[in-house]
Amino acid sequence: MTDSASTDITDESPPTAVPALLDELDAIIDQLQTTGFTRLTDTEVDDAGVRIEQAIARLTYTGNQQIVEADQRDLPRKAGYRSVIDYMKHRLRMAYPGKRLKQTRATATYPDATTGAPLEPVHPTLATAFAAGRVGSAHVHAVIDVLDQIPHAVDHDIKVAAERTIAEQAVHLTPDQITEAGARLLGYLDPDGTLTDDTDRQRRRNVYLNRQRADGTAKMSGILTPELLARVSMFLAVWAKPGMNNPNDPESPTGSSEDADPDAVAAAAQRDDRSPAQLNHDAFNALLKAVFEDGMLGKSHRGLPMQLIIKADLNDLVREAGYAVTATATQIPIPDLINLAADAQPWLAVFKDATAIPLYFGRGKRLATREQRLASFARPDGDTCSNPDCGVSAAHVEMHHAQLDWGLGGLTDITDLAPACPKHNRMVGDQPGQYTTRMVREGPDEGRCAWRLNTQPGAPPNPERINRRPDIPRRFAEHLQHVRAEIHGPQPASGDTPRLQMRQVIDLRDASDAEATLASILLAAAYPRG
């Protein structure tokens, strides 16, 4: 766009306003730098940090609009630079101009090439949050990286709903957590079962065993299918725990931690100084050692006797589409799950309508039972630690007395228990820097655990927070419904509405006659014969 054409885009402020505002901004920054924070109260220092980071994000968004204008006016070429990247690197002194330009093209407002009218940003929800300072540059890039992984064949309405969903999550998550949440979201981008073909995953699968090096070691690398990843994750969860299968410790238990003496494992763990990667290595070594010693090679093709705990939506199982999630937070395509579970006995979890409260498995002793842990995992938010800043999978969590600590009279009822990783479970207490937790008893979050970080006495209390990452499937379905209504108008009521609150994971192999009868009645009600 030429200089004359740029005048077609008018601003509400006069041309001289921007330089004057920038002069005022410089003066304000000078004052902030010279005034300092030493005379402020704790609350004021904390608030200043939040507002400064928001201002940085808002200024970055505003700076991106300057890049757009400079590019439209061809200022880089006029200034002698070969590209807008060189202009940003040398003239604007940007450290990572490529990333900044990608951010600009995703969130800035560009003019229409024909009329000059402003166009909506590529990612409008993300752009709105960025302009308001609710997300920063790192959050923006994490969201863009997630959205870039959406296949081009996905319908437009699904892409719009996905952008709204992950941008909504980005306001509350760190960049790393956005990446984790994005992985979960990408597994739910096929609500109609139109993209369930796993040809690409099968084509990319590989395991490489590189040449042996001079010291006798070799590097192993690979890309695992979801099915193999689920098996490996569960195997490592029980064989690669600290204290287990340590070749440098003669007293270290071997095999699965579930079959070992807990006291022996705990004692060995105190002596264990291996890294997580070394734990994984030694677990694989112990497994293969057992395979050779037991003479399993060549005897059968049944594979390893792994037990997988998997949660799936009933509608997804009926449609044979979508994703299931394991207790190690591995997502498995439903067709793979069906093949994987062909010979499995299911468990059944029954929930109160539209909430996360199980009807059964109440207990009154300190340690949670296996049934209670399964019921907790089966809840919509049960596949990770309930702390809002944590993503540790259910295979590595403990059952936390969230409503009232056991030592203070709390009960081990499923309605009072919540999953918590060992780190956050031990951070619960009444001291500043520790957490206070409670179970929500009513409303849309009924049955979920709310966490509050304790402040110093007299300081304003922190807000209660809930881990919202498990809400992504439900929020995506809602956004998709709204987007389709915006594009196509209201849709007629359908009986195929996703029931994302319903989960199942239940075993009837050791069930009593009464339990088996109850399961038969429930299954008959769910699948009535014509």
mmCIF file of C-alpha atoms in Angstrom, residues 53-221:
data_model
loop_
_atom_site.group_PDB
_atom_site.id
_atom_site.type_symbol
_atom_site.label_atom_id
_atom_site.label_comp_id
_atom_site.label_asym_id
_atom_site.label_seq_id
_atom_site.Cartn_x
_atom_site.Cartn_y
_atom_site.Cartn_z
ATOM 1 C CA GLU A 53 3.215 -7.424 32.908
ATOM 2 C CA GLN A 54 -0.211 -6.592 31.526
ATOM 3 C CA ALA A 55 1.134 -3.282 30.221
ATOM 4 C CA ILE A 56 4.048 -5.085 28.532
ATOM 5 C CA ALA A 57 1.601 -7.405 26.757
ATOM 6 C CA ARG A 58 -0.626 -4.503 25.686
ATOM 7 C CA LEU A 59 2.343 -2.516 24.403
ATOM 8 C CA THR A 60 3.561 -5.572 22.480
ATOM 9 C CA TYR A 61 0.160 -5.874 20.831
ATOM 10 C CA THR A 62 0.286 -2.145 19.983
ATOM 11 C CA GLY A 63 3.816 -2.544 18.629
ATOM 12 C CA ASN A 64 2.578 -5.320 16.369
ATOM 13 C CA GLN A 65 0.134 -2.888 14.811
ATOM 14 C CA GLN A 66 3.102 -0.596 14.082
ATOM 15 C CA ILE A 67 4.752 -3.491 12.257
ATOM 16 C CA VAL A 68 1.620 -3.924 10.157
ATOM 17 C CA GLU A 69 1.548 -0.248 9.252
ATOM 18 C CA ALA A 70 5.253 -0.171 8.451
ATOM 19 C CA ASP A 71 4.885 -3.235 6.247
ATOM 20 C CA GLN A 72 1.859 -1.782 4.444
ATOM 21 C CA ARG A 73 3.771 1.427 3.744
ATOM 22 C CA ASP A 74 6.830 -0.535 2.568
ATOM 23 C CA LEU A 75 8.988 1.225 5.169
ATOM 24 C CA PRO A 76 11.519 -1.641 5.373
ATOM 25 C CA ARG A 77 12.409 -1.263 1.709
ATOM 26 C CA LYS A 78 12.419 2.538 1.988
ATOM 27 C CA ALA A 79 14.837 2.252 4.898
ATOM 28 C CA GLY A 80 17.131 0.007 2.865
ATOM 29 C CA TYR A 81 16.298 -3.343 4.425
ATOM 30 C CA ARG A 82 15.741 -6.419 2.289
ATOM 31 C CA SER A 83 12.729 -7.639 4.259
ATOM 32 C CA VAL A 84 10.435 -6.791 7.098
ATOM 33 C CA ILE A 85 12.398 -9.303 9.190
ATOM 34 C CA ASP A 86 15.605 -7.322 8.677
ATOM 35 C CA TYR A 87 13.734 -4.117 9.489
ATOM 36 C CA MET A 88 12.459 -5.606 12.734
ATOM 37 C CA LYS A 89 15.869 -7.030 13.632
ATOM 38 C CA HIS A 90 18.010 -3.973 12.943
ATOM 39 C CA ARG A 91 15.750 -0.912 13.009
ATOM 40 C CA LEU A 92 13.375 -2.016 15.781
ATOM 41 C CA ARG A 93 16.097 -4.011 17.598
ATOM 42 C CA MET A 94 13.949 -7.119 18.109
ATOM 43 C CA ALA A 95 15.663 -10.250 19.407
ATOM 44 C CA TYR A 96 13.429 -12.794 17.663
ATOM 45 C CA PRO A 97 11.885 -11.031 14.669
ATOM 46 C CA GLY A 98 10.650 -14.229 13.037
ATOM 47 C CA LYS A 99 8.604 -15.213 16.067
ATOM 48 C CA ARG A 100 7.356 -11.655 16.489
ATOM 49 C CA LEU A 101 6.198 -11.487 12.877
ATOM 50 C CA LYS A 102 4.376 -14.804 13.246
ATOM 51 C CA GLN A 103 2.691 -13.423 16.354
ATOM 52 C CA THR A 104 1.771 -10.241 14.493
ATOM 53 C CA ARG A 105 0.234 -12.066 11.548
ATOM 54 C CA ALA A 106 -1.869 -14.187 13.910
ATOM 55 C CA THR A 107 -3.228 -11.461 16.200
ATOM 56 C CA ALA A 108 -2.876 -8.046 14.527
ATOM 57 C CA THR A 109 -5.509 -6.268 12.438
ATOM 58 C CA TYR A 110 -4.582 -5.999 8.751
ATOM 59 C CA PRO A 111 -6.350 -3.821 6.145
ATOM 60 C CA ASP A 112 -8.289 -5.332 3.290
ATOM 61 C CA ALA A 113 -6.162 -5.185 0.139
ATOM 62 C CA THR A 114 -9.073 -3.818 -1.929
ATOM 63 C CA THR A 115 -11.075 -1.531 0.339
ATOM 64 C CA GLY A 116 -8.577 -0.758 3.072
ATOM 65 C CA ALA A 117 -11.146 -1.658 5.731
ATOM 66 C CA PRO A 118 -9.714 -3.430 8.798
ATOM 67 C CA LEU A 119 -10.025 -7.219 8.724
ATOM 68 C CA GLU A 120 -10.627 -9.457 11.713
ATOM 69 C CA PRO A 121 -7.390 -11.009 13.093
ATOM 70 C CA VAL A 122 -6.625 -14.596 12.146
ATOM 71 C CA HIS A 123 -7.164 -15.605 15.791
ATOM 72 C CA PRO A 124 -9.646 -13.021 17.089
ATOM 73 C CA THR A 125 -10.231 -14.435 20.592
ATOM 74 C CA LEU A 126 -6.521 -14.669 21.220
ATOM 75 C CA ALA A 127 -6.033 -11.156 19.840
ATOM 76 C CA THR A 128 -8.649 -9.742 22.214
ATOM 77 C CA ALA A 129 -6.969 -11.343 25.235
ATOM 78 C CA PHE A 130 -3.552 -10.128 24.031
ATOM 79 C CA ALA A 131 -4.760 -6.557 23.520
ATOM 80 C CA ALA A 132 -6.214 -6.536 27.039
ATOM 81 C CA GLY A 133 -2.966 -7.807 28.557
ATOM 82 C CA ARG A 134 -4.551 -11.030 29.783
ATOM 83 C CA VAL A 135 -1.943 -13.112 27.938
ATOM 84 C CA GLY A 136 1.666 -12.355 27.065
ATOM 85 C CA SER A 137 3.862 -13.124 24.087
ATOM 86 C CA ALA A 138 4.887 -16.570 25.317
ATOM 87 C CA HIS A 139 1.244 -17.508 25.846
ATOM 88 C CA VAL A 140 0.382 -16.275 22.354
ATOM 89 C CA HIS A 141 3.106 -18.379 20.771
ATOM 90 C CA ALA A 142 2.028 -21.459 22.729
ATOM 91 C CA VAL A 143 -1.545 -21.033 21.490
ATOM 92 C CA ILE A 144 -0.400 -20.482 17.900
ATOM 93 C CA ASP A 145 1.708 -23.637 18.051
ATOM 94 C CA VAL A 146 -1.349 -25.611 19.160
ATOM 95 C CA LEU A 147 -3.607 -24.161 16.474
ATOM 96 C CA ASP A 148 -0.987 -24.765 13.783
ATOM 97 C CA GLN A 149 -1.307 -28.500 14.465
ATOM 98 C CA ILE A 150 -4.981 -28.599 13.460
ATOM 99 C CA PRO A 151 -5.249 -30.476 10.131
ATOM 100 C CA HIS A 152 -6.232 -28.360 7.148
ATOM 101 C CA ALA A 153 -9.077 -30.772 6.419
ATOM 102 C CA VAL A 154 -10.857 -29.836 9.640
ATOM 103 C CA ASP A 155 -14.049 -27.840 9.048
ATOM 104 C CA HIS A 156 -14.020 -24.091 9.633
ATOM 105 C CA ASP A 157 -16.485 -24.180 12.530
ATOM 106 C CA ILE A 158 -14.331 -26.684 14.402
ATOM 107 C CA LYS A 159 -11.252 -24.482 13.916
ATOM 108 C CA VAL A 160 -13.120 -21.446 15.258
ATOM 109 C CA ALA A 161 -14.345 -23.371 18.301
ATOM 110 C CA ALA A 162 -10.847 -24.721 18.931
ATOM 111 C CA GLU A 163 -9.369 -21.185 18.787
ATOM 112 C CA ARG A 164 -11.909 -19.915 21.288
ATOM 113 C CA THR A 165 -11.344 -22.875 23.587
ATOM 114 C CA ILE A 166 -7.545 -22.731 23.774
ATOM 115 C CA ALA A 167 -7.480 -18.903 23.922
ATOM 116 C CA GLU A 168 -9.902 -19.084 26.833
ATOM 117 C CA GLN A 169 -7.609 -21.562 28.588
ATOM 118 C CA ALA A 170 -4.509 -19.433 27.889
ATOM 119 C CA VAL A 171 -5.770 -16.686 30.198
ATOM 120 C CA HIS A 172 -5.310 -19.014 33.194
ATOM 121 C CA LEU A 173 -2.397 -21.257 32.151
ATOM 122 C CA THR A 174 1.364 -20.951 31.748
ATOM 123 C CA PRO A 175 2.857 -21.458 28.260
ATOM 124 C CA ASP A 176 3.907 -25.012 29.154
ATOM 125 C CA GLN A 177 0.450 -25.767 30.462
ATOM 126 C CA ILE A 178 -1.065 -24.349 27.258
ATOM 127 C CA THR A 179 0.962 -26.896 25.303
ATOM 128 C CA GLU A 180 -0.356 -29.693 27.524
ATOM 129 C CA ALA A 181 -3.918 -28.402 27.267
ATOM 130 C CA GLY A 182 -3.508 -28.107 23.503
ATOM 131 C CA ALA A 183 -2.540 -31.759 23.247
ATOM 132 C CA ARG A 184 -5.766 -32.622 25.049
ATOM 133 C CA LEU A 185 -7.802 -30.300 22.825
ATOM 134 C CA LEU A 186 -6.365 -31.706 19.600
ATOM 135 C CA GLY A 187 -7.707 -35.106 20.621
ATOM 136 C CA TYR A 188 -11.257 -33.751 20.614
ATOM 137 C CA LEU A 189 -11.305 -31.983 17.260
ATOM 138 C CA ASP A 190 -13.240 -34.776 15.567
ATOM 139 C CA PRO A 191 -16.663 -34.734 17.246
ATOM 140 C CA ASP A 192 -18.400 -36.196 14.167
ATOM 141 C CA GLY A 193 -15.948 -39.040 13.617
ATOM 142 C CA THR A 194 -14.836 -37.724 10.220
ATOM 143 C CA LEU A 195 -11.070 -37.738 10.817
ATOM 144 C CA THR A 196 -10.508 -40.996 12.689
ATOM 145 C CA ASP A 197 -8.075 -42.434 10.147
ATOM 146 C CA ASP A 198 -4.733 -43.021 11.881
ATOM 147 C CA THR A 199 -2.788 -43.569 8.641
ATOM 148 C CA ASP A 200 -0.412 -40.721 9.471
ATOM 149 C CA ARG A 201 0.309 -42.081 12.956
ATOM 150 C CA GLN A 202 0.985 -45.534 11.575
ATOM 151 C CA ARG A 203 3.244 -44.148 8.867
ATOM 152 C CA ARG A 204 5.315 -42.162 11.381
ATOM 153 C CA ARG A 205 5.771 -44.967 13.922
ATOM 154 C CA ASN A 206 9.371 -46.096 14.375
ATOM 155 C CA VAL A 207 11.967 -47.200 16.885
ATOM 156 C CA TYR A 208 15.636 -46.719 16.067
ATOM 157 C CA LEU A 209 18.501 -48.522 17.783
ATOM 158 C CA ASN A 210 21.621 -46.621 16.782
ATOM 159 C CA ARG A 211 25.101 -48.030 16.402
ATOM 160 C CA GLN A 212 27.017 -48.999 19.487
ATOM 161 C CA ARG A 213 29.397 -46.255 20.573
ATOM 162 C CA ALA A 214 32.984 -46.577 21.727
ATOM 163 C CA ASP A 215 31.958 -46.864 25.390
ATOM 164 C CA GLY A 216 29.549 -49.696 24.577
ATOM 165 C CA THR A 217 26.348 -47.662 24.891
ATOM 166 C CA ALA A 218 23.883 -46.936 22.123
ATOM 167 C CA LYS A 219 21.139 -44.382 21.604
ATOM 168 C CA MET A 220 17.561 -45.494 21.163
ATOM 169 C CA SER A 221 14.863 -43.208 19.783
#
